Short mmCIF file of C-alpha atoms in Angstrom, two decimals:
data_model
loop_
_atom_site.label_atom_id
_atom_site.label_comp_id
_atom_site.label_asym_id
_atom_site.label_seq_id
_atom_site.Cartn_x
_atom_site.Cartn_y
_atom_site.Cartn_z
CA UNK A 13 0.00 0.00 0.00
CA UNK A 14 1.33 3.44 -0.86
CA UNK A 15 2.39 5.70 1.98
CA UNK A 16 2.29 9.43 2.57
CA UNK A 17 5.34 10.80 4.37
CA UNK A 18 5.39 14.07 6.30
CA UNK A 19 8.57 16.03 5.54
CA UNK A 20 9.83 19.18 7.22
CA UNK A 21 12.93 21.31 6.53
CA UNK A 22 14.71 22.82 9.52
CA UNK A 23 18.03 24.77 9.30
CA UNK A 24 19.24 23.06 6.16
CA UNK A 25 18.37 19.54 7.29
CA UNK A 26 15.43 17.42 6.25
CA UNK A 27 13.38 15.84 9.00
CA UNK A 28 11.24 12.91 7.93
CA UNK A 29 8.35 12.01 10.20
CA UNK A 30 6.66 8.64 10.45
CA UNK A 31 4.93 7.57 7.23
CA UNK A 32 1.15 7.52 7.08
CA UNK A 33 -0.65 4.85 5.11
CA UNK A 34 -3.05 5.78 2.35
CA UNK A 35 -5.85 4.36 4.47
CA UNK A 36 -5.09 6.70 7.36
CA UNK A 37 -4.69 9.60 4.97
CA UNK A 38 -8.00 8.76 3.32
CA UNK A 39 -9.87 8.56 6.63
CA UNK A 40 -8.37 11.88 7.71
CA UNK A 41 -9.32 13.54 4.42
CA UNK A 42 -12.82 12.10 4.60
CA UNK A 43 -13.26 13.54 8.08
CA UNK A 44 -12.07 17.00 7.03
CA UNK A 45 -14.33 17.12 3.97
CA UNK A 46 -17.33 15.80 5.91
CA UNK A 47 -16.69 18.38 8.66
CA UNK A 48 -16.69 21.14 6.03
CA UNK A 49 -20.11 20.03 4.76
CA UNK A 50 -21.39 19.73 8.34
CA UNK A 51 -20.43 23.33 9.04
CA UNK A 52 -22.21 24.36 5.87
CA UNK A 53 -25.32 22.41 6.90
CA UNK A 54 -25.39 23.82 10.42
CA UNK A 55 -25.27 27.35 9.05
CA UNK A 56 -28.95 26.83 8.13
CA UNK A 57 -30.23 24.78 11.04
CA UNK A 58 -33.93 25.26 10.35
CA UNK A 59 -33.43 23.95 6.83
CA UNK A 60 -31.48 20.98 8.19
CA UNK A 61 -34.22 20.09 10.68
CA UNK A 62 -36.91 20.27 7.99
CA UNK A 63 -34.98 18.11 5.52
CA UNK A 64 -34.12 15.57 8.23
CA UNK A 65 -37.75 15.35 9.30
CA UNK A 66 -38.78 15.04 5.66
CA UNK A 67 -36.26 12.23 5.18
CA UNK A 68 -37.65 10.51 8.29
CA UNK A 69 -41.25 10.82 7.05
CA UNK A 70 -40.47 9.68 3.52
CA UNK A 71 -38.76 6.50 4.69
CA UNK A 72 -41.46 5.87 7.30
CA UNK A 73 -44.03 5.38 4.54
CA UNK A 74 -42.32 2.07 3.68
CA UNK A 75 -43.20 0.65 7.07
CA UNK A 76 -46.65 2.23 6.97
CA UNK A 77 -47.28 0.25 3.78
CA UNK A 78 -46.27 -2.95 5.60
CA UNK A 79 -48.61 -2.12 8.47
CA UNK A 80 -51.44 -1.56 6.00
CA UNK A 81 -50.82 -5.02 4.56
CA UNK A 82 -51.12 -6.51 8.03
CA UNK A 83 -54.46 -4.82 8.50
CA UNK A 84 -55.75 -7.44 6.03
CA UNK A 85 -53.55 -10.45 6.86
CA UNK A 86 -52.13 -11.95 10.05
CA UNK A 87 -48.89 -13.27 8.57
CA UNK A 88 -46.85 -12.57 5.44
CA UNK A 89 -44.80 -15.48 4.16
CA UNK A 90 -45.23 -17.10 7.57
CA UNK A 91 -43.90 -14.04 9.43
CA UNK A 92 -45.78 -11.78 11.84
CA UNK A 93 -45.58 -7.98 11.84
CA UNK A 94 -43.01 -7.80 14.71
CA UNK A 95 -40.80 -10.35 12.94
CA UNK A 96 -40.88 -8.37 9.72
CA UNK A 97 -40.26 -5.21 11.78
CA UNK A 98 -37.01 -6.81 12.96
CA UNK A 99 -35.93 -7.42 9.36
CA UNK A 100 -37.03 -3.92 8.37
CA UNK A 101 -35.33 -2.22 11.31
CA UNK A 102 -31.99 -3.96 10.82
CA UNK A 103 -31.94 -3.42 7.06
CA UNK A 104 -33.11 0.20 7.29
CA UNK A 105 -30.61 1.15 9.99
CA UNK A 106 -27.67 -0.62 8.33
CA UNK A 107 -28.50 0.92 4.97
CA UNK A 108 -28.97 4.33 6.58
CA UNK A 109 -25.48 4.18 8.11
CA UNK A 110 -23.96 3.20 4.76
CA UNK A 111 -25.98 5.87 2.94
CA UNK A 112 -24.80 8.51 5.41
CA UNK A 113 -21.15 7.54 4.95
CA UNK A 114 -21.05 6.56 1.27
CA UNK A 115 -24.31 7.76 -0.30
CA UNK A 116 -22.54 10.33 -2.46
CA UNK A 117 -20.83 7.58 -4.45
CA UNK A 118 -23.72 7.50 -6.92
CA UNK A 119 -22.64 10.97 -8.14
CA UNK A 120 -19.44 9.56 -9.64
CA UNK A 121 -20.98 8.89 -13.05
CA UNK A 122 -21.90 12.55 -13.37
CA UNK A 123 -18.34 13.57 -12.51
CA UNK A 124 -16.96 11.19 -15.12
CA UNK A 125 -19.28 12.58 -17.79
CA UNK A 126 -18.67 16.27 -17.14
CA UNK A 127 -14.95 15.93 -16.42
CA UNK A 128 -15.04 17.30 -12.85
CA UNK A 129 -13.40 14.09 -11.61
CA UNK A 130 -10.15 15.49 -13.00
CA UNK A 131 -10.06 18.10 -10.23
CA UNK A 132 -10.10 15.32 -7.64
CA UNK A 133 -7.28 13.42 -9.32
CA UNK A 134 -4.81 16.29 -9.05
CA UNK A 135 -5.29 16.69 -5.31
CA UNK A 136 -2.89 14.82 -2.96
CA UNK A 137 -5.82 13.02 -1.32
CA UNK A 138 -7.30 9.56 -2.10
CA UNK A 139 -10.04 9.98 -4.71
CA UNK A 140 -12.34 7.52 -2.93
CA UNK A 141 -12.34 9.66 0.22
CA UNK A 142 -13.14 12.78 -1.78
CA UNK A 143 -16.02 11.19 -3.69
CA UNK A 144 -17.50 9.52 -0.61
CA UNK A 145 -17.42 12.67 1.53
CA UNK A 146 -18.64 15.00 -1.23
CA UNK A 147 -21.86 16.76 -0.18
CA UNK A 148 -21.97 14.82 3.09
CA UNK A 149 -25.67 14.96 3.98
CA UNK A 150 -26.48 14.87 7.69
CA UNK A 151 -30.19 14.85 6.81
CA UNK A 152 -29.80 11.11 6.18
CA UNK A 153 -29.92 10.69 9.95
CA UNK A 154 -33.69 10.71 9.43
CA UNK A 155 -33.51 7.29 7.75
CA UNK A 156 -31.29 5.91 10.52
CA UNK A 157 -33.52 7.15 13.34
CA UNK A 158 -36.62 5.74 11.61
CA UNK A 159 -34.96 2.35 11.22
CA UNK A 160 -33.88 2.36 14.87
CA UNK A 161 -37.41 3.14 16.03
CA UNK A 162 -38.84 0.19 14.07
CA UNK A 163 -36.03 -2.04 15.36
CA UNK A 164 -36.79 -0.95 18.93
CA UNK A 165 -40.47 -1.75 18.42
CA UNK A 166 -39.56 -5.22 17.16
CA UNK A 167 -37.18 -6.00 20.03
CA UNK A 168 -39.73 -4.90 22.62
CA UNK A 169 -42.64 -6.74 21.02
CA UNK A 170 -41.02 -10.05 20.05
CA UNK A 171 -40.85 -12.91 22.51
CA UNK A 172 -37.25 -13.96 21.92
CA UNK A 173 -35.33 -16.39 24.09
CA UNK A 174 -32.30 -14.16 24.49
CA UNK A 175 -28.85 -15.64 24.86
CA UNK A 176 -25.46 -13.93 24.95
CA UNK A 177 -24.90 -14.79 21.28
CA UNK A 178 -28.27 -13.37 20.23
CA UNK A 179 -27.62 -10.15 22.15
CA UNK A 180 -24.26 -9.74 20.41
CA UNK A 181 -25.88 -10.52 17.08
CA UNK A 182 -27.96 -7.30 17.06
CA UNK A 183 -25.10 -4.74 16.92
CA UNK A 184 -23.15 -7.19 14.77
CA UNK A 185 -25.94 -7.13 12.17
CA UNK A 186 -26.06 -3.34 12.10
CA UNK A 187 -22.31 -2.77 11.75
CA UNK A 188 -21.63 -5.64 9.34
CA UNK A 189 -24.73 -4.79 7.32
CA UNK A 190 -23.63 -1.17 7.01
CA UNK A 191 -20.19 -2.33 5.85
CA UNK A 192 -21.72 -4.65 3.23
CA UNK A 193 -23.98 -1.92 1.88
CA UNK A 194 -21.04 0.52 1.84
CA UNK A 195 -18.99 -1.98 -0.20
CA UNK A 196 -21.88 -2.24 -2.67
CA UNK A 197 -21.89 1.58 -2.97
CA UNK A 198 -18.17 1.53 -3.81
CA UNK A 199 -18.49 -1.37 -6.27
CA UNK A 200 -21.40 0.37 -7.97
CA UNK A 201 -19.38 3.57 -8.28
CA UNK A 202 -16.48 1.59 -9.79
CA UNK A 203 -18.87 0.27 -12.42
CA UNK A 204 -19.72 3.85 -13.36
CA UNK A 205 -16.15 4.39 -14.54
CA UNK A 206 -17.04 2.13 -17.44
CA UNK A 207 -20.80 2.70 -17.84
CA UNK A 208 -20.75 6.42 -16.86
CA UNK A 209 -24.54 6.73 -16.79
CA UNK A 210 -25.33 3.81 -14.51
CA UNK A 211 -26.40 5.36 -11.22
CA UNK A 212 -29.77 3.63 -11.50
CA UNK A 213 -28.03 0.27 -11.85
CA UNK A 214 -26.12 1.04 -8.66
CA UNK A 215 -29.33 2.13 -6.93
CA UNK A 216 -31.03 -1.14 -7.84
CA UNK A 217 -28.51 -2.95 -5.64
CA UNK A 218 -28.37 -0.37 -2.84
CA UNK A 219 -31.83 1.16 -2.43
CA UNK A 220 -33.42 -1.83 -4.15
CA UNK A 221 -31.49 -4.25 -1.96
CA UNK A 222 -32.64 -2.43 1.15
CA UNK A 223 -36.28 -2.73 0.05
CA UNK A 224 -35.82 -6.42 -0.73
CA UNK A 225 -34.39 -7.19 2.71
CA UNK A 226 -37.30 -5.54 4.48
CA UNK A 227 -39.45 -8.57 3.63
CA UNK A 228 -38.94 -12.22 4.63
CA UNK A 229 -37.03 -14.48 2.21
CA UNK A 230 -39.94 -16.93 2.12
CA UNK A 231 -41.97 -14.70 -0.22
CA UNK A 232 -39.26 -14.69 -2.91
CA UNK A 233 -38.26 -17.31 -5.46
CA UNK A 234 -35.42 -19.62 -4.45
CA UNK A 235 -33.23 -18.39 -7.30
CA UNK A 236 -33.48 -14.81 -6.05
CA UNK A 237 -32.66 -15.92 -2.51
CA UNK A 238 -29.61 -17.81 -3.82
CA UNK A 239 -28.53 -14.72 -5.76
CA UNK A 240 -28.54 -12.42 -2.73
CA UNK A 241 -26.82 -15.09 -0.66
CA UNK A 242 -24.01 -16.32 -2.91
CA UNK A 243 -23.62 -13.66 -5.65
CA UNK A 244 -24.36 -10.26 -4.07
CA UNK A 245 -24.40 -11.33 -0.42
CA UNK A 246 -27.02 -8.91 0.86
CA UNK A 247 -28.67 -11.75 2.78
CA UNK A 248 -25.87 -11.43 5.35
CA UNK A 249 -27.11 -7.93 6.21
CA UNK A 250 -30.18 -9.21 8.04
CA UNK A 251 -31.81 -12.38 6.70
CA UNK A 252 -29.28 -14.93 7.96
CA UNK A 253 -28.41 -13.33 11.33
CA UNK A 254 -31.98 -12.15 12.05
CA UNK A 255 -33.45 -15.60 11.39
CA UNK A 256 -30.95 -16.99 13.89
CA UNK A 257 -32.20 -14.48 16.47
CA UNK A 258 -35.80 -15.42 15.66
CA UNK A 259 -35.03 -19.14 15.79
CA UNK A 260 -36.20 -19.70 12.22
CA UNK A 261 -34.70 -21.81 9.45
CA UNK A 262 -33.25 -20.21 6.34
CA UNK A 263 -35.02 -21.26 3.13
CA UNK A 264 -31.80 -22.66 1.60
CA UNK A 265 -31.18 -24.94 4.56
CA UNK A 266 -27.81 -23.42 5.51
CA UNK A 267 -26.28 -24.35 8.90
CA UNK A 268 -26.77 -22.06 11.91
CA UNK A 269 -23.11 -21.02 12.07
CA UNK A 270 -23.50 -19.15 8.76
CA UNK A 271 -25.40 -16.49 10.73
CA UNK A 272 -22.08 -15.47 12.35
CA UNK A 273 -20.33 -14.80 9.04
CA UNK A 274 -21.49 -11.21 8.32
CA UNK A 275 -18.16 -9.64 9.50
CA UNK A 276 -16.22 -12.06 7.27
CA UNK A 277 -18.54 -11.41 4.33
CA UNK A 278 -18.25 -7.66 4.90
CA UNK A 279 -14.46 -7.92 4.79
CA UNK A 280 -14.53 -9.94 1.57
CA UNK A 281 -16.98 -7.46 0.04
CA UNK A 282 -14.62 -4.60 0.83
CA UNK A 283 -11.67 -6.44 -0.71
CA UNK A 284 -13.69 -7.03 -3.89
CA UNK A 285 -14.98 -3.44 -3.91
CA UNK A 286 -11.46 -2.09 -3.40
CA UNK A 287 -10.12 -4.12 -6.33
CA UNK A 288 -13.03 -2.98 -8.51
CA UNK A 289 -12.42 0.65 -7.54
CA UNK A 290 -8.72 0.47 -8.37
CA UNK A 291 -9.49 -1.18 -11.71
CA UNK A 292 -12.06 1.50 -12.54
CA UNK A 293 -9.75 4.33 -11.52
CA UNK A 294 -6.93 2.95 -13.67
CA UNK A 295 -9.28 2.66 -16.64
CA UNK A 296 -10.52 6.24 -16.33
CA UNK A 297 -9.70 8.57 -19.21
CA UNK A 298 -10.12 12.30 -18.85
CA UNK A 299 -12.67 14.12 -20.99
CA UNK A 300 -9.97 16.65 -21.80
CA UNK A 301 -12.19 19.53 -20.76
#
């Protein structure tokens, strides 16, 4: 991995400080850019509150639609409303965290088309950090808070035989799920280096994947369930670990220990996303504008 070295000149001698990895440099740059956008947002606090509340209300309609369905049925795919609320809450919160951190990645295609990506390439800061932190939108906290409220409702309502492993599984789902969704954001952005106008393709896996995971796997065809388990492993966001918490069997008959693999899957997703990003960045050709 490339390193960034701090160098200082003092009285004719060169002092070289400890090298900093590109990862550390990227995290630092991301924090500085995000802080800049936060200061800009807080300059208009009333506007921020209104947009955050609007984001909360807009995402809440998804769960309202589920509640309306349950006004006509008692179970959906064999699952009760609190059980689906658990799936919804985990998926919504995990996706909200990823959207907050990496949601700006879907703007990359526009930068490639209009040539503004060139300005990011000439800066001594990792491009990924710049793209991810661009227009950091704190209003997305509305989606996270809405997901947490539904998750809290599910945990209070469900009669779960809690064990130490099941208690640990809840934060594990949220953090690993957020990491998996974030990797999908990066991989989708890498694809836009080649397709350029493919933000909707990326959204079908991010926003569309979040919607898919809000419902139990039993209502979907087996081929689709296999696809989101073994191809694009979104099932590890909530289906597999949440069904372990609920004491339910997974439709594909996988062993129980698979429910503990989300951190491993998240790591593998990030390795794949990182390789895709580097390949896309190397293939990029400036518009010349």
